[in-house]
Coordinates of C-alpha atoms and ligand atoms in Angstrom, one line a residue:
M262 CA 0.0 -0.1 0.0
P263 CA 1.6 3.3 -1.3
S264 CA 1.1 5.8 1.4
R265 CA 2.6 8.6 -0.4
N266 CA 0.1 11.1 -1.8
M267 CA -0.1 9.1 -5.1
Y268 CA -3.8 9.8 -5.4
A269 CA -6.2 12.1 -3.9
E270 CA -8.9 12.0 -1.4
P271 CA -12.0 10.4 -2.1
F272 CA -14.2 13.5 -1.6
R273 CA -14.1 17.1 -2.3
I274 CA -14.9 19.8 0.5
K275 CA -18.1 21.4 0.5
A276 CA -18.0 23.5 3.8
I277 CA -14.6 24.8 5.6
E278 CA -13.6 26.1 9.1
T279 CA -11.1 28.6 9.1
I280 CA -8.4 27.8 11.6
K281 CA -6.6 30.7 13.2
E282 CA -2.6 30.9 13.3
T283 CA -0.9 32.5 16.4
T284 CA 2.4 33.8 17.0
R285 CA 5.2 31.9 18.9
S286 CA 5.1 34.6 21.8
T287 CA 1.2 34.3 22.0
R288 CA 1.3 30.5 22.5
E289 CA 4.2 31.1 25.0
M290 CA 1.8 33.1 27.0
L291 CA -1.1 30.8 26.4
I292 CA 0.5 27.5 27.5
K293 CA 2.0 29.2 30.7
E294 CA -1.8 30.4 31.4
A295 CA -2.9 26.7 30.9
G296 CA -0.5 25.6 33.4
Y297 CA 1.5 23.9 30.4
N298 CA -1.4 21.3 30.2
V299 CA -3.1 21.4 26.7
F300 CA -6.5 20.3 28.1
N301 CA -6.7 23.9 29.4
L302 CA -6.1 25.4 25.9
R303 CA -9.1 27.0 24.0
G304 CA -9.7 25.0 20.9
E305 CA -9.8 28.2 18.9
D306 CA -6.0 28.8 19.7
V307 CA -4.9 25.5 18.2
Y308 CA -3.6 25.5 14.7
I309 CA -3.9 21.6 14.4
D310 CA -5.8 19.6 16.9
L311 CA -4.4 16.0 17.4
L312 CA -5.8 15.7 20.9
T313 CA -8.2 12.9 20.0
D314 CA -10.0 11.3 17.0
S315 CA -12.9 11.0 19.0
G316 CA -16.3 13.1 18.1
T317 CA -13.8 15.3 16.0
A318 CA -14.7 13.9 12.4
A319 CA -16.1 16.1 9.4
M320 CA -19.7 14.8 8.9
S321 CA -20.7 14.1 5.2
D322 CA -23.4 16.2 3.2
N323 CA -25.5 13.0 3.3
Q324 CA -25.0 13.0 7.1
W325 CA -26.0 16.7 7.7
A326 CA -29.0 16.1 5.2
G327 CA -29.9 13.3 7.4
M328 CA -29.8 15.4 10.3
M329 CA -32.7 17.6 8.8
L330 CA -35.0 14.4 8.9
G331 CA -34.6 13.8 12.5
D332 CA -37.7 12.8 14.1
E333 CA -38.1 14.2 17.4
S334 CA -40.9 12.0 18.6
Y335 CA -40.1 11.1 22.2
A336 CA -40.9 7.4 21.4
G337 CA -40.6 5.4 18.4
C338 CA -38.7 8.1 16.3
K339 CA -38.0 6.7 12.7
N340 CA -34.4 7.3 13.1
F341 CA -34.3 4.8 15.8
Y342 CA -35.4 2.2 13.2
H343 CA -32.8 3.3 10.8
L344 CA -29.7 3.0 13.4
R345 CA -31.3 -0.4 14.5
D346 CA -31.5 -1.6 10.7
A347 CA -27.8 -0.5 9.9
I348 CA -26.6 -2.2 13.0
N349 CA -28.6 -5.5 12.1
D350 CA -27.3 -5.2 8.7
I351 CA -23.7 -4.5 9.6
M352 CA -23.1 -6.3 12.7
G353 CA -25.8 -8.7 12.7
Y354 CA -27.0 -7.9 16.2
K355 CA -30.8 -8.0 16.7
Y356 CA -31.0 -5.4 20.1
V357 CA -29.8 -2.0 20.0
V358 CA -29.5 0.3 23.0
P359 CA -28.5 4.2 22.0
T360 CA -26.6 6.0 24.5
H361 CA -25.3 9.5 24.6
Q362 CA -21.7 8.1 23.9
G363 CA -19.5 5.1 24.5
R364 CA -18.7 5.1 28.2
A365 CA -22.5 4.9 29.0
A366 CA -22.8 1.8 26.7
E367 CA -20.0 0.3 28.9
N368 CA -21.8 1.4 32.2
I369 CA -25.0 -0.2 31.3
L370 CA -23.1 -3.4 30.4
M371 CA -20.9 -3.5 33.5
T372 CA -24.1 -2.5 35.6
L373 CA -25.6 -6.0 34.3
M374 CA -22.7 -8.2 34.3
V375 CA -19.8 -7.2 36.7
K376 CA -19.5 -7.8 40.4
A377 CA -17.1 -7.2 43.2
G378 CA -14.3 -9.3 42.8
Q379 CA -14.8 -10.6 39.4
R380 CA -12.2 -10.2 36.7
V381 CA -13.0 -8.8 33.2
L382 CA -10.4 -10.2 30.6
G383 CA -9.4 -7.9 28.0
N384 CA -6.4 -7.6 25.2
M385 CA -6.0 -4.0 26.7
H386 CA -9.1 -2.4 28.3
F387 CA -9.6 1.4 27.3
D388 CA -9.4 4.0 30.2
T389 CA -13.2 4.4 30.7
T390 CA -13.9 0.7 30.7
E391 CA -11.1 0.1 33.2
G392 CA -12.7 2.9 35.2
H393 CA -16.0 1.2 34.9
I394 CA -14.6 -2.2 35.9
L395 CA -12.7 -0.5 39.1
I396 CA -15.6 1.2 40.4
R397 CA -17.2 -1.9 40.8
N398 CA -14.4 -3.3 42.5
A399 CA -13.6 -5.6 40.0
K400 CA -10.2 -6.2 38.4
P401 CA -9.5 -5.2 34.5
V402 CA -6.9 -7.9 33.2
N403 CA -4.9 -6.9 30.3
L404 CA -3.9 -10.0 28.1
V405 CA -2.3 -8.6 25.0
I406 CA 0.6 -10.3 23.2
P407 CA 3.9 -9.2 24.3
E408 CA 4.8 -7.9 21.1
G409 CA 1.8 -5.6 21.4
K410 CA 3.7 -3.8 24.2
Q411 CA 7.1 -3.1 22.5
P412 CA 7.2 0.1 20.3
A413 CA 10.0 -1.1 18.0
I414 CA 8.7 -4.4 17.2
H415 CA 6.6 -5.2 14.0
H416 CA 3.7 -7.6 13.9
P417 CA 0.8 -7.4 11.9
F418 CA -1.7 -7.7 14.7
K419 CA -0.3 -6.3 18.0
G420 CA -3.8 -6.0 19.4
N421 CA -4.1 -9.6 19.5
F422 CA -5.0 -11.6 22.7
D423 CA -2.4 -13.9 24.2
L424 CA -4.7 -17.2 23.8
E425 CA -2.4 -19.1 26.1
R426 CA -2.6 -16.7 28.9
L427 CA -6.3 -16.1 28.4
E428 CA -6.8 -19.7 28.9
A429 CA -4.6 -20.1 31.8
E430 CA -6.5 -17.0 33.5
I431 CA -9.7 -18.9 32.8
K432 CA -8.6 -22.1 34.5
Q433 CA -7.1 -20.6 37.4
F434 CA -10.0 -18.1 38.2
G435 CA -13.1 -20.2 36.9
R436 CA -16.4 -19.0 35.0
A437 CA -17.7 -17.6 38.2
Q438 CA -15.0 -15.0 38.4
I439 CA -15.2 -13.9 34.8
P440 CA -18.2 -12.2 33.6
F441 CA -17.1 -11.9 30.3
V442 CA -14.1 -11.2 27.8
L443 CA -14.0 -8.1 26.2
I444 CA -11.9 -7.7 22.8
T445 CA -11.2 -3.9 21.9
V446 CA -11.0 -3.4 18.2
T447 CA -8.6 -1.9 17.1
C448 CA -6.7 -1.4 20.5
N449 CA -6.2 2.2 21.4
N450 CA -4.0 2.1 24.1
N451 CA -1.1 0.4 22.4
G452 CA -1.4 2.5 19.4
G453 CA -4.6 1.7 17.4
Q454 CA -3.3 -1.8 16.7
P455 CA -5.6 -4.4 15.1
V456 CA -6.7 -7.8 16.3
A457 CA -6.9 -10.5 13.7
M458 CA -9.8 -12.5 12.7
A459 CA -8.3 -15.6 13.8
N460 CA -7.4 -14.3 16.8
I461 CA -11.0 -13.2 17.6
R462 CA -12.0 -16.8 16.6
G463 CA -9.7 -18.2 19.0
V464 CA -11.0 -15.9 21.9
R465 CA -14.7 -17.3 20.8
E466 CA -13.7 -20.6 20.9
I467 CA -11.7 -20.6 24.2
A468 CA -14.4 -18.5 26.0
S469 CA -17.4 -20.8 24.6
R470 CA -15.5 -24.1 26.2
Y471 CA -16.1 -22.4 29.5
G472 CA -19.4 -21.0 28.8
I473 CA -18.1 -17.3 29.1
P474 CA -19.9 -14.5 27.1
V475 CA -17.5 -12.0 24.7
Y476 CA -18.0 -8.8 23.8
L477 CA -16.7 -6.2 21.4
D478 CA -15.6 -2.7 22.3
A479 CA -16.3 -1.8 18.8
A480 CA -15.2 2.0 18.7
R481 CA -12.8 1.3 15.8
Y482 CA -14.1 -1.9 14.3
A483 CA -14.1 -0.5 10.8
E484 CA -10.3 0.2 10.8
N485 CA -9.7 -2.9 12.3
C486 CA -11.6 -4.8 9.6
Y487 CA -9.5 -2.7 7.1
F488 CA -6.6 -4.0 8.5
I489 CA -7.7 -7.9 8.2
K490 CA -8.4 -7.1 4.7
M491 CA -4.9 -5.9 4.1
R492 CA -3.1 -8.3 6.5
E493 CA -4.7 -11.4 6.9
P494 CA -4.5 -14.4 4.5
G495 CA -8.0 -15.1 3.2
Y496 CA -9.6 -11.5 3.5
Q497 CA -8.3 -9.8 0.6
D498 CA -11.4 -10.5 -1.6
K499 CA -13.9 -9.8 1.1
S500 CA -15.9 -6.8 1.6
I501 CA -15.3 -4.5 4.7
K502 CA -19.1 -5.5 5.6
E503 CA -18.6 -9.2 5.3
I504 CA -15.4 -8.8 7.3
A505 CA -17.5 -7.0 9.9
R506 CA -20.2 -9.8 9.9
E507 CA -17.8 -12.4 10.7
M508 CA -16.0 -10.4 13.4
F509 CA -19.3 -9.6 15.3
S510 CA -20.6 -13.1 14.7
Y511 CA -18.0 -14.3 17.2
A512 CA -19.2 -11.9 20.2
D513 CA -22.6 -11.7 21.9
G514 CA -22.6 -8.1 21.6
C515 CA -20.6 -5.1 21.6
T516 CA -20.3 -1.4 23.1
M517 CA -19.5 1.4 20.6
S518 CA -18.5 5.0 21.0
A519 CA -19.9 6.3 17.6
K520 CA -17.7 9.2 17.9
K521 CA -15.1 7.3 16.2
D522 CA -16.0 4.7 13.1
A523 CA -19.2 6.1 13.0
L524 CA -18.1 9.4 11.8
V525 CA -20.2 11.5 14.2
N526 CA -19.7 14.3 16.6
I527 CA -21.7 12.6 19.7
G528 CA -23.4 9.3 20.3
G529 CA -23.0 5.6 21.0
F530 CA -25.0 2.1 21.6
L531 CA -24.9 -1.1 23.4
A532 CA -26.1 -4.2 21.1
F533 CA -26.9 -7.6 21.7
K534 CA -26.8 -10.4 19.1
D535 CA -29.9 -12.3 20.1
D536 CA -30.4 -12.3 23.9
R537 CA -33.8 -10.5 24.3
E538 CA -33.6 -10.8 28.2
L539 CA -30.4 -9.3 28.6
Y540 CA -31.8 -6.4 26.1
E541 CA -34.8 -5.9 28.5
K542 CA -32.5 -5.6 31.4
A543 CA -30.4 -3.2 29.5
V544 CA -33.5 -1.2 28.9
Q545 CA -34.0 -0.6 32.5
V546 CA -30.6 0.8 33.0
Q547 CA -30.8 3.0 30.1
I548 CA -34.1 4.4 31.0
T549 CA -32.5 5.6 34.4
Y550 CA -29.2 7.3 33.0
E551 CA -29.9 7.9 29.2
G552 CA -33.4 8.0 28.1
F553 CA -36.3 5.9 26.7
R554 CA -35.1 3.0 24.6
T555 CA -35.7 4.7 21.3
Y556 CA -33.4 7.7 21.9
G557 CA -31.1 7.0 24.9
G558 CA -29.9 10.5 25.2
L559 CA -29.6 11.2 21.9
A560 CA -31.6 13.6 19.4
G561 CA -33.6 11.9 16.3
R562 CA -31.1 14.0 14.3
D563 CA -28.1 12.2 16.0
L564 CA -29.6 8.8 15.6
E565 CA -29.5 9.3 11.9
A566 CA -26.3 10.8 11.5
I567 CA -24.7 7.5 13.4
A568 CA -27.2 5.3 11.1
R569 CA -25.7 6.9 7.8
G570 CA -22.2 7.3 9.5
L571 CA -21.9 3.7 10.0
Y572 CA -22.3 2.8 6.5
E573 CA -19.8 5.8 5.5
G574 CA -17.1 4.3 8.4
I575 CA -17.1 0.5 6.2
D576 CA -16.7 2.3 2.7
E577 CA -13.5 1.1 1.2
R578 CA -12.3 4.3 -0.5
Y579 CA -12.8 6.2 2.6
L580 CA -11.0 3.9 4.7
E581 CA -8.1 3.4 2.2
N582 CA -7.6 7.1 2.6
R583 CA -7.9 7.3 6.4
I584 CA -5.7 4.8 7.1
R585 CA -3.1 5.7 4.2
Q586 CA -3.2 9.3 5.8
V587 CA -2.1 7.8 9.2
A588 CA 0.5 5.6 7.6
Y589 CA 1.9 8.5 5.7
L590 CA 2.2 10.7 8.9
G591 CA 3.9 7.7 10.3
E592 CA 6.3 7.0 7.6
E593 CA 7.4 10.8 7.4
L594 CA 8.1 10.9 11.0
L595 CA 10.3 7.7 10.7
A596 CA 12.3 9.3 7.8
A597 CA 12.9 12.4 10.3
G598 CA 14.3 10.2 12.7
I599 CA 11.6 10.4 15.2
P600 CA 10.6 6.9 17.1
I601 CA 7.1 5.8 16.8
I602 CA 5.3 2.9 17.7
E603 CA 5.4 0.4 14.6
P604 CA 3.9 -0.3 12.5
P605 CA 1.4 2.7 12.3
G606 CA -2.1 1.9 13.9
G607 CA -5.4 3.2 12.6
H608 CA -5.9 6.5 14.2
G609 CA -2.9 8.2 14.9
I610 CA 0.6 8.1 15.6
Y611 CA 2.5 7.4 19.0
V612 CA 5.9 8.9 19.3
D613 CA 8.0 6.8 21.6
V614 CA 9.4 9.6 24.0
K615 CA 11.6 7.2 26.2
R616 CA 13.8 7.0 22.9
F617 CA 13.2 10.5 21.5
L618 CA 14.0 12.7 24.6
S619 CA 16.4 10.1 26.3
H620 CA 18.1 12.9 28.2
L621 CA 15.0 13.7 30.2
P622 CA 14.3 11.3 33.2
Q623 CA 10.6 10.1 33.6
A624 CA 10.2 12.5 36.6
A625 CA 10.7 15.4 34.4
F626 CA 7.3 14.2 32.4
P627 CA 9.1 14.0 29.1
A628 CA 6.0 13.2 27.1
Q629 CA 4.5 16.3 28.6
A630 CA 7.3 18.0 27.6
L631 CA 7.1 17.3 24.1
V632 CA 3.5 17.9 24.0
V633 CA 4.2 21.5 25.2
E634 CA 7.1 22.0 22.6
L635 CA 4.8 20.7 19.8
Y636 CA 2.4 23.7 20.8
L637 CA 4.9 26.2 21.1
E638 CA 6.7 25.2 17.7
A639 CA 3.4 24.9 15.7
G640 CA 0.4 25.2 17.7
I641 CA -0.2 21.7 17.3
R642 CA -2.1 19.9 19.9
A643 CA -1.4 16.3 21.1
V644 CA -2.0 14.3 24.0
E645 CA 0.6 12.7 26.7
L646 CA 0.4 9.2 27.6
G647 CA 3.0 8.7 30.0
T648 CA 4.1 9.9 33.4
C649 CA 1.4 12.4 34.0
A650 CA -1.7 10.2 32.6
F651 CA -0.3 6.9 34.5
G652 CA 2.4 7.2 36.8
Y653 CA 1.1 7.5 40.3
R654 CA 2.5 8.0 44.0
N655 CA 2.6 4.5 46.0
P656 CA 0.0 5.4 48.6
E657 CA 1.9 3.6 51.3
T658 CA 5.5 4.9 50.4
G659 CA 4.6 8.1 48.8
E660 CA 7.1 7.0 46.1
M661 CA 6.3 7.5 42.2
V662 CA 5.6 4.6 40.2
Y663 CA 6.6 5.1 36.5
P664 CA 4.7 3.7 33.5
E665 CA 6.4 1.2 31.0
M666 CA 5.9 3.4 28.1
E667 CA 6.2 7.6 27.7
L668 CA 4.2 8.3 24.9
V669 CA 2.9 11.2 22.8
R670 CA -0.3 10.5 20.6
L671 CA -1.1 12.4 17.5
A672 CA -4.7 11.3 16.9
I673 CA -5.9 12.1 13.3
P674 CA -9.5 13.3 13.3
R675 CA -11.4 11.6 10.3
R676 CA -11.8 13.6 7.0
V677 CA -10.8 16.9 8.6
Y678 CA -7.0 17.5 7.7
T679 CA -5.1 17.0 4.5
D680 CA -1.9 15.8 4.0
R681 CA -0.4 19.3 3.8
H682 CA -1.3 19.6 7.6
M683 CA 0.4 16.3 7.9
D684 CA 3.5 17.9 6.4
L685 CA 3.4 20.6 8.8
V686 CA 3.4 18.4 11.8
V687 CA 6.5 16.6 10.4
R688 CA 8.2 19.9 9.9
A689 CA 7.5 21.1 13.4
F690 CA 9.1 17.6 14.5
R691 CA 12.0 18.2 12.4
A692 CA 12.8 21.7 14.3
I693 CA 12.3 19.9 17.4
A694 CA 14.6 17.2 16.9
A695 CA 17.3 19.4 16.0
R696 CA 17.2 21.2 19.7
K697 CA 16.0 18.3 21.6
E698 CA 18.6 18.2 24.2
R699 CA 17.8 21.6 25.1
I700 CA 14.0 20.8 25.8
P701 CA 13.4 21.4 29.6
G702 CA 11.3 19.0 31.7
L703 CA 8.4 19.9 33.7
R704 CA 7.4 20.0 37.4
L705 CA 4.1 18.9 38.5
V706 CA 2.5 21.8 40.7
Y707 CA -1.1 20.7 41.1
E708 CA -2.8 17.2 40.6
A709 CA -6.3 15.9 41.2
P710 CA -6.8 13.0 43.2
V711 CA -8.4 11.0 40.1
L712 CA -7.4 11.2 36.5
R713 CA -4.8 14.1 37.0
H714 CA -3.9 14.5 33.5
F715 CA -7.1 16.4 32.6
T716 CA -6.3 19.2 34.9
A717 CA -2.6 19.0 36.2
R718 CA -0.9 21.9 36.0
F719 CA 2.9 22.3 35.5
E720 CA 6.2 24.6 35.7
M721 CA 9.1 24.7 33.5
L722 CA 12.1 23.2 35.1
S723 CA 14.6 25.7 33.6
F724 CA 14.2 28.8 31.4
H725 CA 13.1 28.0 27.7
H726 CA 14.9 29.1 24.8
Ligands
LIG883 C1 -10.0 8.9 22.8 C2 -11.2 8.4 23.3 C3 -11.9 9.5 24.0 C4 -11.4 9.9 25.5 C5 -12.0 9.2 26.5 C6 -11.6 9.5 27.8 C7 -10.4 10.5 27.8 C8 -10.0 11.0 26.7 C9 -10.4 10.6 25.6 C10 -12.8 6.6 24.0 C11 -13.0 5.3 23.9 C12 -12.2 4.5 23.4 C13 -12.6 3.0 23.2 C14 -11.6 1.9 22.7 C15 -14.3 3.6 24.4 C16 -14.0 4.8 24.5 C17 -15.0 5.6 25.3 N1 -11.6 7.3 23.4 N2 -13.6 2.6 24.0 O1 -9.1 7.7 22.4 O2 -11.2 4.7 22.6 O3 -16.2 6.2 24.5 O4 -15.5 8.8 24.7 O5 -17.5 8.0 23.5 O6 -17.4 7.6 26.0 O7 -9.3 9.6 22.7 P1 -16.6 7.7 24.8

């Protein structure tokens, strides 16, 4: 797959949003005021926003047209049926519970299934999923293959489950301790890495032998299906929809944040293959937290945009362009000598800051320091996945515990930026690389007791030049 720009986007641009350019001195002032935390910046002060690919997609004319067909009836709006039909068609799931976003679907599923002391087995649980498991005093267990945790090692499916460990866990703890197995496709936490169909089938076989249900976290399932088509023998001639149908057939249901592969700005759902009883229980929780069964916290127009976005998200020309753009940024960064998680995943590039800023100890928040530098250099907003997000103080000794990986994620919104924007990101990295030894570390001056990365404040350790 040539990732260079040998052919153009499979769309043309109908509406544009002007983005503001700022001067370096303005950015110096703004980032200082923000406590060197980009979550505290205003979106309009950012030139290229790579904070997340979640809820940031550009909708199509077809989706916007659908928004005008929103049926805002409290009960039974037609857009719910459109969404249900799309999910029946693409995923093969009968029962659909709309929610305001992905974590709300997780909340409903966990309320039904997870009890204190249990273990939820996953390849790598996303943060919100892990949170929902932990607040129920259960344990999230991550069983990704060892290659999945090594940034420089190439493997076509770094999101795969370690099937031996999966079976060993089940044997050790038993069915009663394990409410379900959750497969996150693609695996966000190690770089948007895909899971192979053979591996998903393997999880299903093992789980079935012990009578354990399997669920998918389907936020980025379409990107995962595209990687299967490109990389897994036997899938080259299948359509993305056929691949999706097979993938979902191995699970009992899914949660989905529609803010990713359904190309919308808000929304999500929980779906069950055929368990009517479980669906009715889910509706009870949905009604308490989200809303009536046919809207679940969303407007009719939002349901319509998801229904249409689901089809656009499995369009092969769209996916080819999407995955190619991510790969393009990755290859250009590698050419500039920037160490990244290889191979590039589906929704962004993850810079390996332990290797890039090797002069900074983890105590000086190297990944956060790079995030600050990217903003100062070119108004680019990335996100830290390192000591700030995952480091913590040992409650007994008060000593810092540092995470294995120190990463900066450049998440690429869908259909929003062109390759020219990617070129600008690469240029910023080249400039930073040329003076990287002089990049100062940071000192944490404020932290909240939980999820500190959203509100943390820093100071620069030495004067910045
Ligand atoms: C991402 C997000 C959005 C996010 C969430 C929390 C903190 C910062 C940013 C959300 C996911 C996800 C997967 C695999 C479920 C959710 C929750 N990702 N599963 O990567 O990646 O969905 O945001 O709609 O509630 O920036 P939700």
